[in-house]
Short mmCIF file of N, CA and C in Angstrom, two decimals:
data_model
loop_
_atom_site.label_atom_id
_atom_site.label_comp_id
_atom_site.label_asym_id
_atom_site.label_seq_id
_atom_site.Cartn_x
_atom_site.Cartn_y
_atom_site.Cartn_z
N UNK X 1 0.85 -1.17 0.00
CA UNK X 1 0.00 0.00 0.00
C UNK X 1 0.90 1.24 0.00
N UNK X 2 0.65 2.18 -0.91
CA UNK X 2 1.50 3.37 -0.96
C UNK X 2 1.22 4.32 0.20
N UNK X 3 2.22 5.10 0.52
CA UNK X 3 2.10 6.16 1.51
C UNK X 3 2.50 7.44 0.78
N UNK X 4 1.84 8.55 1.12
CA UNK X 4 2.11 9.81 0.45
C UNK X 4 2.72 10.80 1.42
N UNK X 5 3.79 11.44 1.01
CA UNK X 5 4.40 12.51 1.77
C UNK X 5 3.92 13.80 1.12
N UNK X 6 3.07 14.55 1.83
CA UNK X 6 2.43 15.74 1.26
C UNK X 6 2.99 17.00 1.90
N UNK X 7 3.32 17.96 1.07
CA UNK X 7 3.82 19.24 1.53
C UNK X 7 3.01 20.33 0.85
N UNK X 8 2.42 21.24 1.64
CA UNK X 8 1.62 22.30 1.04
C UNK X 8 2.15 23.66 1.47
N UNK X 9 1.90 24.64 0.64
CA UNK X 9 2.20 26.04 0.95
C UNK X 9 0.93 26.63 1.55
N UNK X 10 0.86 26.70 2.86
CA UNK X 10 -0.35 27.15 3.54
C UNK X 10 -0.73 28.57 3.15
N UNK X 11 0.23 29.39 2.76
CA UNK X 11 -0.08 30.76 2.38
C UNK X 11 -0.76 30.85 1.00
N UNK X 12 -0.75 29.74 0.25
CA UNK X 12 -1.43 29.72 -1.05
C UNK X 12 -2.92 29.46 -0.91
N UNK X 13 -3.38 29.06 0.28
CA UNK X 13 -4.81 28.85 0.50
C UNK X 13 -5.51 30.19 0.40
N UNK X 14 -6.64 30.23 -0.28
CA UNK X 14 -7.37 31.49 -0.43
C UNK X 14 -7.70 32.07 0.94
N UNK X 15 -7.37 33.33 1.14
CA UNK X 15 -7.67 34.02 2.38
C UNK X 15 -6.61 33.86 3.46
N UNK X 16 -5.50 33.15 3.16
CA UNK X 16 -4.46 32.92 4.16
C UNK X 16 -3.56 34.15 4.28
N UNK X 17 -3.20 34.46 5.52
CA UNK X 17 -2.29 35.58 5.80
C UNK X 17 -1.32 35.17 6.89
N UNK X 18 -0.13 35.67 6.80
CA UNK X 18 0.88 35.45 7.84
C UNK X 18 0.92 36.69 8.70
N UNK X 19 0.67 36.52 9.99
CA UNK X 19 0.67 37.64 10.92
C UNK X 19 1.61 37.35 12.07
N UNK X 20 2.03 38.39 12.75
CA UNK X 20 2.87 38.25 13.93
C UNK X 20 2.02 38.56 15.15
N UNK X 21 2.05 37.65 16.13
CA UNK X 21 1.25 37.85 17.34
C UNK X 21 1.91 38.88 18.24
N UNK X 22 1.22 39.25 19.31
CA UNK X 22 1.78 40.22 20.27
C UNK X 22 3.04 39.70 20.93
N UNK X 23 3.16 38.38 21.01
CA UNK X 23 4.35 37.78 21.62
C UNK X 23 5.48 37.59 20.62
N UNK X 24 5.25 37.95 19.37
CA UNK X 24 6.30 37.86 18.35
C UNK X 24 6.31 36.55 17.57
N UNK X 25 5.34 35.70 17.79
CA UNK X 25 5.28 34.42 17.07
C UNK X 25 4.61 34.61 15.71
N UNK X 26 5.08 33.83 14.73
CA UNK X 26 4.44 33.81 13.41
C UNK X 26 3.14 33.04 13.52
N UNK X 27 2.08 33.58 12.93
CA UNK X 27 0.77 32.93 12.94
C UNK X 27 0.24 32.84 11.52
N UNK X 28 -0.53 31.81 11.27
CA UNK X 28 -1.22 31.64 10.00
C UNK X 28 -2.70 31.85 10.26
N UNK X 29 -3.28 32.84 9.60
CA UNK X 29 -4.70 33.13 9.74
C UNK X 29 -5.34 32.90 8.38
N UNK X 30 -6.41 32.10 8.37
CA UNK X 30 -7.09 31.80 7.11
C UNK X 30 -8.52 32.32 7.20
N UNK X 31 -8.81 33.35 6.42
CA UNK X 31 -10.15 33.92 6.35
C UNK X 31 -10.88 33.21 5.23
N UNK X 32 -11.51 32.08 5.58
CA UNK X 32 -12.15 31.25 4.58
C UNK X 32 -13.59 31.66 4.32
N UNK X 33 -13.96 31.56 3.06
CA UNK X 33 -15.36 31.73 2.68
C UNK X 33 -16.12 30.54 3.27
N UNK X 34 -17.34 30.75 3.69
CA UNK X 34 -18.14 29.70 4.33
C UNK X 34 -18.29 28.48 3.42
N UNK X 35 -18.23 28.68 2.12
CA UNK X 35 -18.37 27.55 1.20
C UNK X 35 -17.12 26.68 1.17
N UNK X 36 -16.00 27.19 1.64
CA UNK X 36 -14.73 26.45 1.62
C UNK X 36 -14.49 25.62 2.87
N UNK X 37 -15.27 25.85 3.90
CA UNK X 37 -15.04 25.17 5.17
C UNK X 37 -16.28 24.39 5.56
N UNK X 38 -16.06 23.25 6.17
CA UNK X 38 -17.18 22.44 6.62
C UNK X 38 -17.11 22.32 8.13
N UNK X 39 -18.19 22.67 8.77
CA UNK X 39 -18.27 22.58 10.23
C UNK X 39 -18.93 21.26 10.59
N UNK X 40 -18.23 20.48 11.40
CA UNK X 40 -18.75 19.18 11.82
C UNK X 40 -19.59 19.35 13.08
N UNK X 41 -20.43 18.35 13.37
CA UNK X 41 -21.28 18.40 14.57
C UNK X 41 -20.49 18.58 15.85
N UNK X 42 -19.26 18.02 15.86
CA UNK X 42 -18.45 18.11 17.07
C UNK X 42 -17.74 19.46 17.23
N UNK X 43 -18.00 20.39 16.31
CA UNK X 43 -17.41 21.73 16.40
C UNK X 43 -16.12 21.90 15.63
N UNK X 44 -15.56 20.82 15.11
CA UNK X 44 -14.32 20.91 14.36
C UNK X 44 -14.59 21.47 12.97
N UNK X 45 -13.59 22.18 12.43
CA UNK X 45 -13.70 22.77 11.09
C UNK X 45 -12.79 22.01 10.14
N UNK X 46 -13.29 21.72 8.95
CA UNK X 46 -12.53 20.95 7.98
C UNK X 46 -12.39 21.72 6.68
N UNK X 47 -11.18 21.71 6.15
CA UNK X 47 -10.89 22.28 4.84
C UNK X 47 -10.61 21.11 3.91
N UNK X 48 -11.43 20.94 2.89
CA UNK X 48 -11.24 19.85 1.94
C UNK X 48 -10.17 20.23 0.93
N UNK X 49 -9.30 19.28 0.65
CA UNK X 49 -8.28 19.42 -0.38
C UNK X 49 -8.41 18.24 -1.31
N UNK X 50 -7.95 18.41 -2.54
CA UNK X 50 -7.95 17.29 -3.46
C UNK X 50 -6.53 17.01 -3.92
N UNK X 51 -6.23 15.74 -4.08
CA UNK X 51 -4.92 15.33 -4.54
C UNK X 51 -5.12 14.52 -5.81
N UNK X 52 -4.41 14.86 -6.86
CA UNK X 52 -4.53 14.13 -8.11
C UNK X 52 -3.15 13.89 -8.70
N UNK X 53 -3.06 12.83 -9.49
CA UNK X 53 -1.79 12.49 -10.12
C UNK X 53 -1.40 13.54 -11.15
N UNK X 54 -0.11 13.79 -11.26
CA UNK X 54 0.40 14.68 -12.30
C UNK X 54 0.16 14.04 -13.66
N UNK X 55 -0.27 14.81 -14.62
CA UNK X 55 -0.53 14.28 -15.97
C UNK X 55 0.73 13.73 -16.62
N UNK X 56 1.85 14.40 -16.35
CA UNK X 56 3.11 14.02 -16.99
C UNK X 56 3.96 13.09 -16.13
N UNK X 57 3.37 12.47 -15.11
CA UNK X 57 4.14 11.59 -14.22
C UNK X 57 4.93 12.39 -13.21
N UNK X 58 6.01 11.81 -12.73
CA UNK X 58 6.82 12.49 -11.71
C UNK X 58 7.55 13.69 -12.30
N UNK X 59 7.66 14.74 -11.48
CA UNK X 59 8.42 15.90 -11.92
C UNK X 59 9.89 15.72 -11.56
N UNK X 60 10.69 16.74 -11.78
CA UNK X 60 12.13 16.65 -11.54
C UNK X 60 12.48 16.44 -10.08
N UNK X 61 11.53 16.68 -9.16
CA UNK X 61 11.78 16.51 -7.73
C UNK X 61 11.20 15.21 -7.19
N UNK X 62 10.63 14.38 -8.06
CA UNK X 62 10.05 13.12 -7.64
C UNK X 62 8.61 13.23 -7.16
N UNK X 63 7.99 14.39 -7.34
CA UNK X 63 6.59 14.57 -6.94
C UNK X 63 5.68 13.90 -7.96
N UNK X 64 4.76 13.07 -7.47
CA UNK X 64 3.89 12.33 -8.36
C UNK X 64 2.45 12.85 -8.36
N UNK X 65 2.12 13.71 -7.39
CA UNK X 65 0.76 14.23 -7.26
C UNK X 65 0.80 15.73 -6.96
N UNK X 66 -0.35 16.37 -7.17
CA UNK X 66 -0.49 17.78 -6.80
C UNK X 66 -1.65 17.90 -5.82
N UNK X 67 -1.58 18.92 -4.96
CA UNK X 67 -2.61 19.15 -3.95
C UNK X 67 -3.18 20.54 -4.18
N UNK X 68 -4.52 20.64 -4.21
CA UNK X 68 -5.18 21.93 -4.44
C UNK X 68 -6.53 21.93 -3.74
N UNK X 69 -7.09 23.13 -3.61
CA UNK X 69 -8.46 23.23 -3.12
C UNK X 69 -9.39 22.79 -4.26
N UNK X 70 -10.44 22.05 -3.95
CA UNK X 70 -11.37 21.67 -5.02
C UNK X 70 -12.19 22.87 -5.47
N UNK X 71 -12.46 22.94 -6.76
CA UNK X 71 -13.29 24.02 -7.28
C UNK X 71 -14.76 23.60 -7.20
N UNK X 72 -15.60 24.59 -7.04
CA UNK X 72 -17.04 24.32 -7.02
C UNK X 72 -17.53 24.18 -8.46
N UNK X 73 -18.75 23.72 -8.62
CA UNK X 73 -19.33 23.56 -9.96
C UNK X 73 -19.40 24.90 -10.68
N UNK X 74 -19.79 25.95 -9.96
CA UNK X 74 -19.86 27.29 -10.56
C UNK X 74 -18.47 27.76 -11.00
N UNK X 75 -17.45 27.53 -10.16
CA UNK X 75 -16.09 27.95 -10.51
C UNK X 75 -15.58 27.21 -11.75
N UNK X 76 -15.86 25.91 -11.82
CA UNK X 76 -15.45 25.15 -13.00
C UNK X 76 -16.14 25.69 -14.25
N UNK X 77 -17.42 26.04 -14.13
CA UNK X 77 -18.16 26.59 -15.26
C UNK X 77 -17.59 27.92 -15.72
N UNK X 78 -17.06 28.71 -14.79
CA UNK X 78 -16.47 30.01 -15.12
C UNK X 78 -15.00 29.90 -15.52
N UNK X 79 -14.44 28.69 -15.41
CA UNK X 79 -13.03 28.50 -15.78
C UNK X 79 -12.05 28.97 -14.73
N UNK X 80 -12.50 29.07 -13.48
CA UNK X 80 -11.62 29.52 -12.40
C UNK X 80 -10.57 28.45 -12.13
N UNK X 81 -9.31 28.85 -12.03
CA UNK X 81 -8.21 27.95 -11.71
C UNK X 81 -7.66 28.35 -10.33
N UNK X 82 -7.82 27.48 -9.37
CA UNK X 82 -7.28 27.74 -8.04
C UNK X 82 -5.81 27.34 -8.01
N UNK X 83 -5.00 28.00 -7.18
CA UNK X 83 -3.57 27.69 -7.17
C UNK X 83 -3.28 26.30 -6.62
N UNK X 84 -2.19 25.72 -7.10
CA UNK X 84 -1.72 24.46 -6.56
C UNK X 84 -1.09 24.77 -5.20
N UNK X 85 -1.55 24.08 -4.17
CA UNK X 85 -1.06 24.35 -2.82
C UNK X 85 0.24 23.61 -2.52
N UNK X 86 0.43 22.49 -3.15
CA UNK X 86 1.64 21.72 -2.87
C UNK X 86 1.69 20.47 -3.71
N UNK X 87 2.61 19.60 -3.32
CA UNK X 87 2.87 18.38 -4.05
C UNK X 87 2.95 17.20 -3.11
N UNK X 88 2.93 16.02 -3.68
CA UNK X 88 3.05 14.80 -2.89
C UNK X 88 3.95 13.81 -3.61
N UNK X 89 4.69 13.04 -2.82
CA UNK X 89 5.52 11.96 -3.34
C UNK X 89 4.94 10.65 -2.88
N UNK X 90 5.04 9.64 -3.72
CA UNK X 90 4.53 8.32 -3.38
C UNK X 90 5.67 7.45 -2.88
N UNK X 91 5.45 6.79 -1.77
CA UNK X 91 6.41 5.85 -1.22
C UNK X 91 5.72 4.50 -1.12
N UNK X 92 6.40 3.44 -1.50
CA UNK X 92 5.87 2.08 -1.36
C UNK X 92 6.71 1.37 -0.31
N UNK X 93 6.05 0.76 0.65
CA UNK X 93 6.75 0.03 1.68
C UNK X 93 6.62 -1.46 1.42
N UNK X 94 7.66 -2.22 1.77
CA UNK X 94 7.59 -3.66 1.53
C UNK X 94 6.50 -4.29 2.39
N UNK X 95 5.83 -5.26 1.83
CA UNK X 95 4.83 -5.99 2.60
C UNK X 95 5.27 -7.45 2.63
N UNK X 96 4.79 -8.15 3.60
CA UNK X 96 5.18 -9.55 3.73
C UNK X 96 4.68 -10.36 2.54
N UNK X 97 3.54 -9.99 1.98
CA UNK X 97 2.98 -10.75 0.87
C UNK X 97 3.73 -10.48 -0.43
N UNK X 98 4.10 -9.24 -0.67
CA UNK X 98 4.72 -8.90 -1.94
C UNK X 98 6.23 -8.94 -1.90
N UNK X 99 6.81 -8.53 -0.79
CA UNK X 99 8.26 -8.49 -0.67
C UNK X 99 8.90 -7.44 -1.56
N UNK X 100 8.14 -6.43 -1.98
CA UNK X 100 8.66 -5.38 -2.86
C UNK X 100 9.50 -4.40 -2.06
N UNK X 101 10.61 -3.97 -2.59
CA UNK X 101 11.41 -2.98 -1.87
C UNK X 101 10.74 -1.61 -1.89
N UNK X 102 11.11 -0.76 -0.94
CA UNK X 102 10.55 0.58 -0.87
C UNK X 102 11.05 1.39 -2.06
N UNK X 103 10.15 2.08 -2.70
CA UNK X 103 10.51 2.97 -3.80
C UNK X 103 11.10 4.22 -3.19
N UNK X 104 12.29 4.59 -3.62
CA UNK X 104 12.92 5.80 -3.10
C UNK X 104 12.58 6.95 -4.04
N UNK X 105 11.90 7.97 -3.49
CA UNK X 105 11.41 9.06 -4.32
C UNK X 105 12.52 10.02 -4.74
N UNK X 106 13.52 10.17 -3.92
CA UNK X 106 14.59 11.09 -4.26
C UNK X 106 15.93 10.37 -4.16
N UNK X 107 16.89 10.84 -4.91
CA UNK X 107 18.21 10.24 -4.87
C UNK X 107 18.88 10.54 -3.53
N UNK X 108 19.65 9.60 -3.00
CA UNK X 108 20.33 9.88 -1.73
C UNK X 108 21.33 11.01 -1.90
N UNK X 109 21.46 11.80 -0.86
CA UNK X 109 22.39 12.92 -0.92
C UNK X 109 23.81 12.42 -0.73
N UNK X 110 24.72 13.02 -1.43
CA UNK X 110 26.13 12.68 -1.27
C UNK X 110 26.73 13.66 -0.26
N UNK X 111 27.44 13.11 0.69
CA UNK X 111 28.07 13.94 1.71
C UNK X 111 29.54 14.09 1.37
N UNK X 112 30.00 15.31 1.27
CA UNK X 112 31.39 15.56 0.95
C UNK X 112 32.25 15.32 2.18
N UNK X 113 33.39 14.69 1.99
CA UNK X 113 34.30 14.45 3.10
C UNK X 113 34.96 15.77 3.48
N UNK X 114 35.12 15.99 4.78
CA UNK X 114 35.75 17.23 5.24
C UNK X 114 37.26 17.08 5.34
N UNK X 115 37.73 15.85 5.33
CA UNK X 115 39.17 15.64 5.36
C UNK X 115 39.47 14.37 4.60
N UNK X 116 40.68 14.25 4.14
CA UNK X 116 41.08 13.04 3.43
C UNK X 116 41.90 12.17 4.37
N UNK X 117 41.56 10.91 4.46
CA UNK X 117 42.31 9.99 5.31
C UNK X 117 43.65 9.70 4.64
N UNK X 118 44.72 9.60 5.44
CA UNK X 118 46.03 9.31 4.84
C UNK X 118 46.03 7.91 4.24
N UNK X 119 46.72 7.77 3.12
CA UNK X 119 46.80 6.49 2.44
C UNK X 119 47.72 5.57 3.23
N UNK X 120 47.26 4.35 3.49
CA UNK X 120 48.08 3.39 4.23
C UNK X 120 48.44 2.25 3.30
N UNK X 121 49.68 1.85 3.35
CA UNK X 121 50.13 0.71 2.56
C UNK X 121 49.60 -0.56 3.18
N UNK X 122 49.12 -1.48 2.36
CA UNK X 122 48.65 -2.76 2.84
C UNK X 122 49.80 -3.74 2.81
N UNK X 123 49.94 -4.52 3.87
CA UNK X 123 51.03 -5.51 3.86
C UNK X 123 50.76 -6.56 2.80
N UNK X 124 51.86 -7.03 2.19
CA UNK X 124 51.74 -8.02 1.14
C UNK X 124 51.47 -9.39 1.73
N UNK X 125 50.78 -10.19 0.95
CA UNK X 125 50.59 -11.57 1.36
C UNK X 125 49.25 -11.82 2.00
N UNK X 126 49.20 -11.86 3.31
CA UNK X 126 48.03 -12.29 4.06
C UNK X 126 46.92 -11.25 4.01
N UNK X 127 45.67 -11.66 3.65
CA UNK X 127 44.53 -10.76 3.62
C UNK X 127 43.80 -10.69 4.95
N UNK X 128 44.20 -11.45 5.94
CA UNK X 128 43.51 -11.47 7.24
C UNK X 128 43.96 -10.26 8.04
N UNK X 129 42.99 -9.46 8.55
CA UNK X 129 43.34 -8.21 9.23
C UNK X 129 43.90 -8.38 10.64
N UNK X 130 44.04 -9.61 11.18
CA UNK X 130 44.59 -9.79 12.53
C UNK X 130 45.77 -10.70 12.55
#
């Protein structure tokens, strides 16, 4: 079963603003239109997002999906294009039934050595290190 690593730009959400509180902390305030938010019986507020596969497959960063706010029927009829909020990468984990290796979405980073180890001559003959 795939797992998705999703990253969104919260400031791209319609009505989002970055403000500084009285204590100096960064805050994200989202002034949402009532049609964009769903209030649940338990008092929680939900913002629906949609995730869809990229038409051209993975991009240069290994992202396989895009995340955006869903458009309403009226907005689609008017040709409104909402901004892409972020991207997602697909990861596959091995399962006992399939035994498939995990798909690595990005290439491993190469770490540069900060010093070069001195070259040591190997003794001739015996390959045993003790």
